[in-house]
Amino acid sequence: MILFSFNSFACDCECEGDCTFKGVSNGMEFVALVRVIEYSDYLDYEINGYDKKMPFSMTVEIVKKYKGTESRKTIKIWGDDGALCRPYIASFEVGKHYLIAPTMIKENSELGKKDDYDFFSCWTDYLTVDFEKGIVYGEYTKREKEVSLVEFEKAIKE
């Protein structure tokens, strides 16, 4: 019960302003199209409602960089441990593509390593991409839940 209460408290947030992907990505230093290569680290305990070993980080390949100085071909993104305000890495599928606008981790800790990245559950900083169809799904703007990758690329350049 204590873990459940802490988890609820940790992610009890309201977003002020434009918390859509378009709004968030405009203010982020790094924006890219990525493909999930693998789950990299795992939690050593179970998360209720998940019947497999819970991934805690994933390695992604940068397919296309739209913004930022990131020069690596692959990066690691850390997720929730049951008490953070991050999405669970299990929400991301190996082999699938995503548009991301993550936050860089500034120092080493058990929650992530310096110069790796994480997401924040209180705003939209990643979207699912159907790479074959060139369609982006999720809260791109308050009115658009689906946009073409071409439209996104045109808008991010403006």
PDB file of C-alpha atoms in Angstrom, residues 38-45 47 50 52-59 77-82 87-92 94:
ATOM      1  CA  GLU A  38      16.662  -3.604 -27.224  1.00  0.00           C
ATOM      2  CA  TYR A  39      15.650  -3.447 -23.604  1.00  0.00           C
ATOM      3  CA  SER A  40      18.948  -2.850 -21.826  1.00  0.00           C
ATOM      4  CA  ASP A  41      18.468  -2.943 -18.035  1.00  0.00           C
ATOM      5  CA  TYR A  42      15.789  -4.643 -15.966  1.00  0.00           C
ATOM      6  CA  LEU A  43      14.262  -4.062 -12.542  1.00  0.00           C
ATOM      7  CA  ASP A  44      15.138  -6.754  -9.995  1.00  0.00           C
ATOM      8  CA  TYR A  45      11.592  -6.799  -8.623  1.00  0.00           C
ATOM      9  CA  ILE A  47       5.679  -4.488 -10.957  1.00  0.00           C
ATOM     10  CA  TYR A  50       3.185  -6.905 -15.541  1.00  0.00           C
ATOM     11  CA  LYS A  52       7.377 -10.471 -17.341  1.00  0.00           C
ATOM     12  CA  LYS A  53      10.707  -9.098 -16.186  1.00  0.00           C
ATOM     13  CA  MET A  54      10.201  -5.294 -16.277  1.00  0.00           C
ATOM     14  CA  PRO A  55      12.658  -3.408 -18.505  1.00  0.00           C
ATOM     15  CA  PHE A  56      14.137  -0.287 -16.879  1.00  0.00           C
ATOM     16  CA  SER A  57      16.019   1.109 -19.886  1.00  0.00           C
ATOM     17  CA  MET A  58      16.135   0.721 -23.649  1.00  0.00           C
ATOM     18  CA  THR A  59      18.751   1.349 -26.292  1.00  0.00           C
ATOM     19  CA  ILE A  77      16.576   5.971 -22.389  1.00  0.00           C
ATOM     20  CA  TRP A  78      15.563   5.147 -18.800  1.00  0.00           C
ATOM     21  CA  GLY A  79      12.010   4.493 -17.630  1.00  0.00           C
ATOM     22  CA  ASP A  80       9.941   4.168 -14.487  1.00  0.00           C
ATOM     23  CA  ASP A  81      10.860   1.968 -11.532  1.00  0.00           C
ATOM     24  CA  GLY A  82       7.370   2.087 -10.034  1.00  0.00           C
ATOM     25  CA  PRO A  87       6.602   5.946 -18.598  1.00  0.00           C
ATOM     26  CA  TYR A  88       7.411   2.260 -18.239  1.00  0.00           C
ATOM     27  CA  ILE A  89       9.898   1.090 -20.877  1.00  0.00           C
ATOM     28  CA  ALA A  90       7.637  -1.913 -21.501  1.00  0.00           C
ATOM     29  CA  SER A  91       5.306   0.586 -23.255  1.00  0.00           C
ATOM     30  CA  PHE A  92       7.862   0.773 -26.080  1.00  0.00           C
ATOM     31  CA  VAL A  94      11.532  -3.432 -29.751  1.00  0.00           C
TER      32      VAL A  94
END
